PDB file of C-alpha atoms in Angstrom:
ATOM      1  CA  MET A   1    -136.583 184.687  40.633  1.00  0.00           C
ATOM      2  CA  ALA A   2    -139.348 186.712  42.292  1.00  0.00           C
ATOM      3  CA  ASP A   3    -138.601 187.884  45.807  1.00  0.00           C
ATOM      4  CA  GLU A   4    -140.665 186.807  48.815  1.00  0.00           C
ATOM      5  CA  GLN A   5    -142.869 189.905  48.707  1.00  0.00           C
ATOM      6  CA  GLU A   6    -143.799 189.254  45.072  1.00  0.00           C
ATOM      7  CA  GLN A   7    -144.412 185.568  45.721  1.00  0.00           C
ATOM      8  CA  ASP A   8    -146.805 186.427  48.556  1.00  0.00           C
ATOM      9  CA  ALA A   9    -148.762 189.076  46.633  1.00  0.00           C
ATOM     10  CA  VAL A  10    -151.375 186.424  45.848  1.00  0.00           C
ATOM     11  CA  LEU A  11    -152.106 183.447  48.089  1.00  0.00           C
ATOM     12  CA  VAL A  12    -153.588 180.211  46.745  1.00  0.00           C
ATOM     13  CA  SER A  13    -155.004 177.463  48.939  1.00  0.00           C
ATOM     14  CA  SER A  14    -157.109 174.375  48.298  1.00  0.00           C
ATOM     15  CA  ASN A  15    -159.578 172.712  50.631  1.00  0.00           C
ATOM     16  CA  ASN A  16    -162.194 170.069  49.918  1.00  0.00           C
ATOM     17  CA  GLY A  17    -162.548 170.877  46.227  1.00  0.00           C
ATOM     18  CA  ILE A  18    -162.460 174.670  46.590  1.00  0.00           C
ATOM     19  CA  THR A  19    -159.514 176.857  45.571  1.00  0.00           C
ATOM     20  CA  THR A  20    -159.283 180.160  47.446  1.00  0.00           C
ATOM     21  CA  ILE A  21    -157.291 182.903  45.726  1.00  0.00           C
ATOM     22  CA  SER A  22    -156.496 185.912  47.921  1.00  0.00           C
ATOM     23  CA  ILE A  23    -154.899 189.220  46.955  1.00  0.00           C
ATOM     24  CA  ASN A  24    -152.406 189.702  49.772  1.00  0.00           C
ATOM     25  CA  ARG A  25    -151.505 193.387  50.054  1.00  0.00           C
ATOM     26  CA  PRO A  26    -153.746 194.457  52.953  1.00  0.00           C
ATOM     27  CA  LYS A  27    -151.544 197.409  53.965  1.00  0.00           C
ATOM     28  CA  GLN A  28    -151.970 198.765  50.425  1.00  0.00           C
ATOM     29  CA  LEU A  29    -155.705 197.920  50.407  1.00  0.00           C
ATOM     30  CA  ASN A  30    -154.931 195.007  48.085  1.00  0.00           C
ATOM     31  CA  THR A  31    -154.137 197.324  45.195  1.00  0.00           C
ATOM     32  CA  ILE A  32    -152.953 195.761  41.962  1.00  0.00           C
ATOM     33  CA  ASN A  33    -149.268 195.898  41.075  1.00  0.00           C
ATOM     34  CA  ASP A  34    -147.182 193.765  38.730  1.00  0.00           C
ATOM     35  CA  ALA A  35    -146.782 191.035  41.356  1.00  0.00           C
ATOM     36  CA  VAL A  36    -150.558 190.791  41.821  1.00  0.00           C
ATOM     37  CA  ILE A  37    -151.109 190.591  38.067  1.00  0.00           C
ATOM     38  CA  GLU A  38    -148.563 187.799  37.751  1.00  0.00           C
ATOM     39  CA  GLY A  39    -149.869 186.060  40.868  1.00  0.00           C
ATOM     40  CA  LEU A  40    -153.488 186.064  39.701  1.00  0.00           C
ATOM     41  CA  HIS A  41    -152.509 184.940  36.210  1.00  0.00           C
ATOM     42  CA  ASN A  42    -150.607 181.997  37.682  1.00  0.00           C
ATOM     43  CA  ALA A  43    -153.383 181.277  40.189  1.00  0.00           C
ATOM     44  CA  TRP A  44    -155.955 180.788  37.428  1.00  0.00           C
ATOM     45  CA  HIS A  45    -153.624 178.315  35.732  1.00  0.00           C
ATOM     46  CA  THR A  46    -153.116 176.507  39.053  1.00  0.00           C
ATOM     47  CA  PHE A  47    -156.874 176.283  39.541  1.00  0.00           C
ATOM     48  CA  ASN A  48    -157.379 175.020  35.991  1.00  0.00           C
ATOM     49  CA  ALA A  49    -154.800 172.273  36.487  1.00  0.00           C
ATOM     50  CA  SER A  50    -156.267 171.156  39.821  1.00  0.00           C
ATOM     51  CA  ASP A  51    -159.134 168.790  40.573  1.00  0.00           C
ATOM     52  CA  ASP A  52    -160.915 171.567  42.479  1.00  0.00           C
ATOM     53  CA  ARG A  53    -164.322 172.406  41.056  1.00  0.00           C
ATOM     54  CA  CYS A  54    -164.816 175.999  42.182  1.00  0.00           C
ATOM     55  CA  ALA A  55    -162.659 179.014  43.058  1.00  0.00           C
ATOM     56  CA  ILE A  56    -163.237 181.931  45.412  1.00  0.00           C
ATOM     57  CA  LEU A  57    -161.473 185.232  44.740  1.00  0.00           C
ATOM     58  CA  THR A  58    -161.084 187.531  47.743  1.00  0.00           C
ATOM     59  CA  GLY A  59    -158.752 190.009  49.416  1.00  0.00           C
ATOM     60  CA  VAL A  60    -156.825 189.621  52.659  1.00  0.00           C
ATOM     61  CA  GLY A  61    -158.191 191.724  55.524  1.00  0.00           C
ATOM     62  CA  ALA A  62    -161.519 193.422  56.128  1.00  0.00           C
ATOM     63  CA  LYS A  63    -160.741 196.845  54.639  1.00  0.00           C
ATOM     64  CA  ALA A  64    -160.615 196.032  50.944  1.00  0.00           C
ATOM     65  CA  PHE A  65    -161.322 193.376  48.370  1.00  0.00           C
ATOM     66  CA  CYS A  66    -159.162 195.362  45.958  1.00  0.00           C
ATOM     67  CA  ALA A  67    -158.767 199.151  45.778  1.00  0.00           C
ATOM     68  CA  GLY A  68    -157.751 199.211  42.123  1.00  0.00           C
ATOM     69  CA  ALA A  69    -154.384 199.810  40.505  1.00  0.00           C
ATOM     70  CA  ASP A  70    -151.288 200.774  42.449  1.00  0.00           C
ATOM     71  CA  LEU A  71    -150.363 203.584  40.067  1.00  0.00           C
ATOM     72  CA  GLY A  72    -146.846 203.726  41.487  1.00  0.00           C
ATOM     73  CA  SER A  73    -146.166 200.094  40.556  1.00  0.00           C
ATOM     74  CA  PHE A  74    -148.347 199.145  37.624  1.00  0.00           C
ATOM     75  CA  ARG A  75    -147.494 198.488  33.980  1.00  0.00           C
ATOM     76  CA  GLY A  76    -151.050 198.527  32.708  1.00  0.00           C
ATOM     77  CA  GLU A  77    -151.468 194.869  31.639  1.00  0.00           C
ATOM     78  CA  MET A  78    -154.271 194.074  34.043  1.00  0.00           C
ATOM     79  CA  TRP A  79    -156.127 192.004  31.434  1.00  0.00           C
ATOM     80  CA  GLU A  80    -153.636 189.193  32.135  1.00  0.00           C
ATOM     81  CA  SER A  81    -155.090 188.746  35.638  1.00  0.00           C
ATOM     82  CA  ILE A  82    -158.778 188.643  34.700  1.00  0.00           C
ATOM     83  CA  PRO A  83    -160.523 185.259  34.544  1.00  0.00           C
ATOM     84  CA  ASN A  84    -161.723 184.401  31.035  1.00  0.00           C
ATOM     85  CA  VAL A  85    -159.769 187.315  29.592  1.00  0.00           C
ATOM     86  CA  GLY A  86    -156.128 186.719  30.494  1.00  0.00           C
ATOM     87  CA  VAL A  87    -156.726 183.036  31.258  1.00  0.00           C
ATOM     88  CA  ARG A  88    -159.666 180.904  30.201  1.00  0.00           C
ATOM     89  CA  VAL A  89    -161.334 179.422  33.288  1.00  0.00           C
ATOM     90  CA  ASP A  90    -164.023 176.829  32.570  1.00  0.00           C
ATOM     91  CA  LYS A  91    -164.917 176.190  36.211  1.00  0.00           C
ATOM     92  CA  PRO A  92    -166.999 178.679  38.256  1.00  0.00           C
ATOM     93  CA  VAL A  93    -165.385 181.564  40.128  1.00  0.00           C
ATOM     94  CA  ILE A  94    -167.033 183.421  43.028  1.00  0.00           C
ATOM     95  CA  ALA A  95    -165.955 186.890  44.191  1.00  0.00           C
ATOM     96  CA  ALA A  96    -166.151 187.394  47.974  1.00  0.00           C
ATOM     97  CA  VAL A  97    -166.050 191.154  48.563  1.00  0.00           C
ATOM     98  CA  ASN A  98    -165.390 192.985  51.816  1.00  0.00           C
ATOM     99  CA  GLY A  99    -164.680 196.695  52.136  1.00  0.00           C
ATOM    100  CA  TYR A 100    -163.448 198.763  49.207  1.00  0.00           C
ATOM    101  CA  CYS A 101    -163.901 197.470  45.677  1.00  0.00           C
ATOM    102  CA  VAL A 102    -162.501 200.175  43.422  1.00  0.00           C
ATOM    103  CA  GLY A 103    -161.496 200.532  39.770  1.00  0.00           C
ATOM    104  CA  GLY A 104    -159.667 197.395  38.698  1.00  0.00           C
ATOM    105  CA  GLY A 105    -161.068 195.621  41.746  1.00  0.00           C
ATOM    106  CA  CYS A 106    -164.544 196.141  40.306  1.00  0.00           C
ATOM    107  CA  VAL A 107    -163.344 194.724  36.991  1.00  0.00           C
ATOM    108  CA  LEU A 108    -162.036 191.587  38.708  1.00  0.00           C
ATOM    109  CA  MET A 109    -165.313 191.169  40.590  1.00  0.00           C
ATOM    110  CA  LEU A 110    -167.483 191.748  37.530  1.00  0.00           C
ATOM    111  CA  TYR A 111    -165.634 189.119  35.499  1.00  0.00           C
ATOM    112  CA  CYS A 112    -166.170 186.495  38.185  1.00  0.00           C
ATOM    113  CA  ASP A 113    -169.203 184.310  37.556  1.00  0.00           C
ATOM    114  CA  LEU A 114    -170.878 185.024  40.888  1.00  0.00           C
ATOM    115  CA  ALA A 115    -170.348 187.685  43.553  1.00  0.00           C
ATOM    116  CA  ILE A 116    -171.176 188.092  47.237  1.00  0.00           C
ATOM    117  CA  ALA A 117    -170.471 191.277  49.214  1.00  0.00           C
ATOM    118  CA  GLY A 118    -170.582 192.388  52.816  1.00  0.00           C
ATOM    119  CA  GLU A 119    -173.058 195.017  53.942  1.00  0.00           C
ATOM    120  CA  SER A 120    -170.262 197.587  54.422  1.00  0.00           C
ATOM    121  CA  ALA A 121    -168.720 197.097  50.974  1.00  0.00           C
ATOM    122  CA  GLN A 122    -168.303 200.147  48.745  1.00  0.00           C
ATOM    123  CA  PHE A 123    -167.968 200.161  44.977  1.00  0.00           C
ATOM    124  CA  TRP A 124    -166.802 202.818  42.577  1.00  0.00           C
ATOM    125  CA  TYR A 125    -164.941 203.197  39.311  1.00  0.00           C
ATOM    126  CA  PRO A 126    -163.091 206.553  39.419  1.00  0.00           C
ATOM    127  CA  GLU A 127    -160.925 206.212  36.304  1.00  0.00           C
ATOM    128  CA  ALA A 128    -162.681 209.015  34.401  1.00  0.00           C
ATOM    129  CA  GLN A 129    -161.959 211.328  37.322  1.00  0.00           C
ATOM    130  CA  VAL A 130    -158.367 210.078  37.774  1.00  0.00           C
ATOM    131  CA  GLY A 131    -157.482 210.188  34.081  1.00  0.00           C
ATOM    132  CA  PHE A 132    -156.453 206.547  33.699  1.00  0.00           C
ATOM    133  CA  THR A 133    -158.229 203.429  32.415  1.00  0.00           C
ATOM    134  CA  GLY A 134    -157.384 200.064  30.942  1.00  0.00           C
ATOM    135  CA  GLY A 135    -160.793 199.995  29.264  1.00  0.00           C
ATOM    136  CA  VAL A 136    -161.630 196.379  30.100  1.00  0.00           C
ATOM    137  CA  VAL A 137    -164.486 197.628  32.293  1.00  0.00           C
ATOM    138  CA  THR A 138    -166.455 198.362  29.112  1.00  0.00           C
ATOM    139  CA  GLY A 139    -167.342 194.664  29.044  1.00  0.00           C
ATOM    140  CA  ILE A 140    -169.888 195.325  31.799  1.00  0.00           C
ATOM    141  CA  ALA A 141    -172.154 196.895  29.172  1.00  0.00           C
ATOM    142  CA  SER A 142    -173.227 193.378  28.183  1.00  0.00           C
ATOM    143  CA  ARG A 143    -173.449 192.141  31.778  1.00  0.00           C
ATOM    144  CA  MET A 144    -175.833 194.731  33.222  1.00  0.00           C
ATOM    145  CA  PRO A 145    -178.360 197.272  31.870  1.00  0.00           C
ATOM    146  CA  LEU A 146    -176.553 199.831  29.701  1.00  0.00           C
ATOM    147  CA  LYS A 147    -177.701 202.911  31.621  1.00  0.00           C
ATOM    148  CA  PHE A 148    -176.436 201.364  34.861  1.00  0.00           C
ATOM    149  CA  ALA A 149    -173.130 200.483  33.192  1.00  0.00           C
ATOM    150  CA  MET A 150    -172.734 204.031  31.871  1.00  0.00           C
ATOM    151  CA  GLU A 151    -173.565 205.524  35.264  1.00  0.00           C
ATOM    152  CA  PHE A 152    -171.095 203.312  37.077  1.00  0.00           C
ATOM    153  CA  ALA A 153    -168.208 203.693  34.607  1.00  0.00           C
ATOM    154  CA  LEU A 154    -168.538 207.409  33.835  1.00  0.00           C
ATOM    155  CA  LEU A 155    -169.655 209.163  37.024  1.00  0.00           C
ATOM    156  CA  GLY A 156    -167.249 207.575  39.495  1.00  0.00           C
ATOM    157  CA  GLU A 157    -169.799 207.723  42.309  1.00  0.00           C
ATOM    158  CA  ARG A 158    -169.606 205.414  45.307  1.00  0.00           C
ATOM    159  CA  ILE A 159    -172.430 202.934  45.672  1.00  0.00           C
ATOM    160  CA  GLY A 160    -173.310 200.493  48.419  1.00  0.00           C
ATOM    161  CA  PRO A 161    -173.889 196.759  48.089  1.00  0.00           C
ATOM    162  CA  GLU A 162    -177.683 196.879  47.850  1.00  0.00           C
ATOM    163  CA  GLN A 163    -177.522 199.341  44.967  1.00  0.00           C
ATOM    164  CA  ALA A 164    -174.793 197.234  43.360  1.00  0.00           C
ATOM    165  CA  ARG A 165    -177.032 194.181  43.648  1.00  0.00           C
ATOM    166  CA  GLN A 166    -179.967 196.037  42.108  1.00  0.00           C
ATOM    167  CA  MET A 167    -177.714 197.101  39.217  1.00  0.00           C
ATOM    168  CA  GLY A 168    -176.826 193.467  38.545  1.00  0.00           C
ATOM    169  CA  MET A 169    -173.264 193.516  39.892  1.00  0.00           C
ATOM    170  CA  LEU A 170    -173.868 191.202  42.862  1.00  0.00           C
ATOM    171  CA  ASN A 171    -175.812 188.036  43.576  1.00  0.00           C
ATOM    172  CA  ARG A 172    -176.091 188.384  47.346  1.00  0.00           C
ATOM    173  CA  VAL A 173    -175.368 190.776  50.218  1.00  0.00           C
ATOM    174  CA  THR A 174    -174.558 189.399  53.644  1.00  0.00           C
ATOM    175  CA  ALA A 175    -173.117 190.455  56.990  1.00  0.00           C
ATOM    176  CA  ASP A 176    -169.475 191.506  56.755  1.00  0.00           C
ATOM    177  CA  ASP A 177    -168.270 188.597  58.872  1.00  0.00           C
ATOM    178  CA  GLU A 178    -170.261 186.100  56.784  1.00  0.00           C
ATOM    179  CA  VAL A 179    -168.945 186.941  53.313  1.00  0.00           C
ATOM    180  CA  LEU A 180    -166.347 184.199  52.988  1.00  0.00           C
ATOM    181  CA  ALA A 181    -168.567 181.615  54.683  1.00  0.00           C
ATOM    182  CA  SER A 182    -171.416 182.490  52.305  1.00  0.00           C
ATOM    183  CA  ALA A 183    -169.082 182.158  49.322  1.00  0.00           C
ATOM    184  CA  GLU A 184    -167.900 178.791  50.618  1.00  0.00           C
ATOM    185  CA  ARG A 185    -171.487 177.550  50.959  1.00  0.00           C
ATOM    186  CA  MET A 186    -172.202 178.622  47.395  1.00  0.00           C
ATOM    187  CA  ALA A 187    -168.979 176.949  46.261  1.00  0.00           C
ATOM    188  CA  ARG A 188    -169.957 173.745  48.068  1.00  0.00           C
ATOM    189  CA  THR A 189    -173.231 173.637  46.129  1.00  0.00           C
ATOM    190  CA  LEU A 190    -171.260 173.981  42.895  1.00  0.00           C
ATOM    191  CA  CYS A 191    -168.730 171.340  43.959  1.00  0.00           C
ATOM    192  CA  ASP A 192    -171.540 168.895  44.698  1.00  0.00           C
ATOM    193  CA  SER A 193    -173.166 169.534  41.308  1.00  0.00           C
ATOM    194  CA  ALA A 194    -172.394 167.668  38.081  1.00  0.00           C
ATOM    195  CA  PRO A 195    -169.093 169.218  36.894  1.00  0.00           C
ATOM    196  CA  LEU A 196    -169.681 168.645  33.189  1.00  0.00           C
ATOM    197  CA  VAL A 197    -173.089 170.315  33.391  1.00  0.00           C
ATOM    198  CA  VAL A 198    -171.688 173.262  35.371  1.00  0.00           C
ATOM    199  CA  LYS A 199    -168.887 173.673  32.829  1.00  0.00           C
ATOM    200  CA  ALA A 200    -171.275 173.434  29.881  1.00  0.00           C
ATOM    201  CA  LEU A 201    -173.781 175.917  31.311  1.00  0.00           C
ATOM    202  CA  LYS A 202    -171.083 178.429  32.219  1.00  0.00           C
ATOM    203  CA  GLY A 203    -169.476 178.144  28.786  1.00  0.00           C
ATOM    204  CA  LEU A 204    -172.756 178.479  26.914  1.00  0.00           C
ATOM    205  CA  MET A 205    -173.784 181.530  28.935  1.00  0.00           C
ATOM    206  CA  LEU A 206    -170.424 183.231  28.426  1.00  0.00           C
ATOM    207  CA  ASP A 207    -170.657 182.507  24.698  1.00  0.00           C
ATOM    208  CA  THR A 208    -174.072 184.194  24.711  1.00  0.00           C
ATOM    209  CA  VAL A 209    -172.685 187.401  26.250  1.00  0.00           C
ATOM    210  CA  SER A 210    -171.264 189.970  23.833  1.00  0.00           C
ATOM    211  CA  ARG A 211    -167.611 190.841  24.425  1.00  0.00           C
ATOM    212  CA  SER A 212    -166.095 194.305  24.242  1.00  0.00           C
ATOM    213  CA  PRO A 213    -163.267 194.955  21.733  1.00  0.00           C
ATOM    214  CA  LEU A 214    -160.709 195.135  24.554  1.00  0.00           C
ATOM    215  CA  GLU A 215    -161.997 191.902  26.045  1.00  0.00           C
ATOM    216  CA  VAL A 216    -161.674 190.154  22.682  1.00  0.00           C
ATOM    217  CA  ALA A 217    -158.166 191.571  22.271  1.00  0.00           C
ATOM    218  CA  GLY A 218    -157.196 190.373  25.746  1.00  0.00           C
ATOM    219  CA  VAL A 219    -158.446 186.855  25.041  1.00  0.00           C
ATOM    220  CA  ALA A 220    -156.513 186.769  21.758  1.00  0.00           C
ATOM    221  CA  ARG A 221    -153.339 188.077  23.395  1.00  0.00           C
ATOM    222  CA  GLY A 222    -153.669 185.485  26.143  1.00  0.00           C
ATOM    223  CA  GLN A 223    -153.971 182.668  23.620  1.00  0.00           C
ATOM    224  CA  LEU A 224    -150.957 183.912  21.674  1.00  0.00           C
ATOM    225  CA  ALA A 225    -148.950 184.331  24.887  1.00  0.00           C
ATOM    226  CA  GLU A 226    -149.419 180.632  25.641  1.00  0.00           C
ATOM    227  CA  VAL A 227    -147.837 179.820  22.283  1.00  0.00           C
ATOM    228  CA  LEU A 228    -145.078 182.392  22.745  1.00  0.00           C
ATOM    229  CA  HIS A 229    -144.015 180.939  26.093  1.00  0.00           C
ATOM    230  CA  SER A 230    -144.548 177.277  25.219  1.00  0.00           C
ATOM    231  CA  ALA A 231    -141.981 174.497  25.251  1.00  0.00           C
ATOM    232  CA  ASP A 232    -143.066 173.662  21.691  1.00  0.00           C
ATOM    233  CA  ARG A 233    -141.932 177.107  20.530  1.00  0.00           C
ATOM    234  CA  GLN A 234    -138.514 176.572  22.070  1.00  0.00           C
ATOM    235  CA  GLU A 235    -138.332 173.108  20.519  1.00  0.00           C
ATOM    236  CA  GLY A 236    -139.293 174.451  17.104  1.00  0.00           C
ATOM    237  CA  ILE A 237    -136.591 177.121  17.217  1.00  0.00           C
ATOM    238  CA  ALA A 238    -133.985 174.636  18.449  1.00  0.00           C
ATOM    239  CA  ALA A 239    -134.916 172.100  15.760  1.00  0.00           C
ATOM    240  CA  PHE A 240    -134.659 174.752  13.045  1.00  0.00           C
ATOM    241  CA  ARG A 241    -131.212 175.821  14.225  1.00  0.00           C
ATOM    242  CA  GLU A 242    -130.029 172.231  14.545  1.00  0.00           C
ATOM    243  CA  LYS A 243    -131.530 171.264  11.169  1.00  0.00           C
ATOM    244  CA  ARG A 244    -133.578 168.379  12.557  1.00  0.00           C
ATOM    245  CA  ALA A 245    -137.242 167.426  12.770  1.00  0.00           C
ATOM    246  CA  PRO A 246    -138.966 168.989  15.810  1.00  0.00           C
ATOM    247  CA  LYS A 247    -140.530 166.809  18.509  1.00  0.00           C
ATOM    248  CA  PHE A 248    -143.607 168.723  19.645  1.00  0.00           C
ATOM    249  CA  GLN A 249    -145.396 167.707  22.864  1.00  0.00           C
ATOM    250  CA  GLY A 250    -148.282 170.147  22.980  1.00  0.00           C
ATOM    251  CA  LYS A 251    -146.768 171.943  25.963  1.00  0.00           C
TER     252      LYS A 251
END
């Protein structure tokens, strides 16, 4: 069983049709460790299973949305935590960004459907300078102009929110103390919209976007992982050993 610290690495709350998912490591600038990966992966499943119509992804505290990987406690399977890579998410997800958004934090933000940032937010992807990358960031090449994507991924330079918006990474920039409220207003509009239309439009647009090889691999691994950890798999193995017909339940 996970200890209390691991259980609290990601917080999930629901209010009036909106699920809020918060990375909860403010003292570590919300860096990603194994507990965060597991927590986000589970949070997307929780959101999928709920009646909520929109999710907001954010970080606890004002200093950082997510400052990338905690290299001292990270096994390199970040793809499991990314919406529509590690877990398919048909409902819209909004990133609410305050403070630092670095490395893997940028990947999480860029794979959300919409993104709002505070005026003091800072973005950079320093993996080429650090000597470490999971490679999933390459998917941004189909989500923003290629020259901008190359500049952001290769140079590791810090950029502010207005430049990030001009590059196609953000939808809106607001005052730092208005980020979450702005995301909630956007989420309310989505919650009040026709859910089947929202789902269809999101799905069709994502199907239009080209996926990077690592993104495709992550999606495939996620689908196979669901089978690997399913009750049906356990039932099939048990039935084979007991020489009886299996009773599959699609779970």
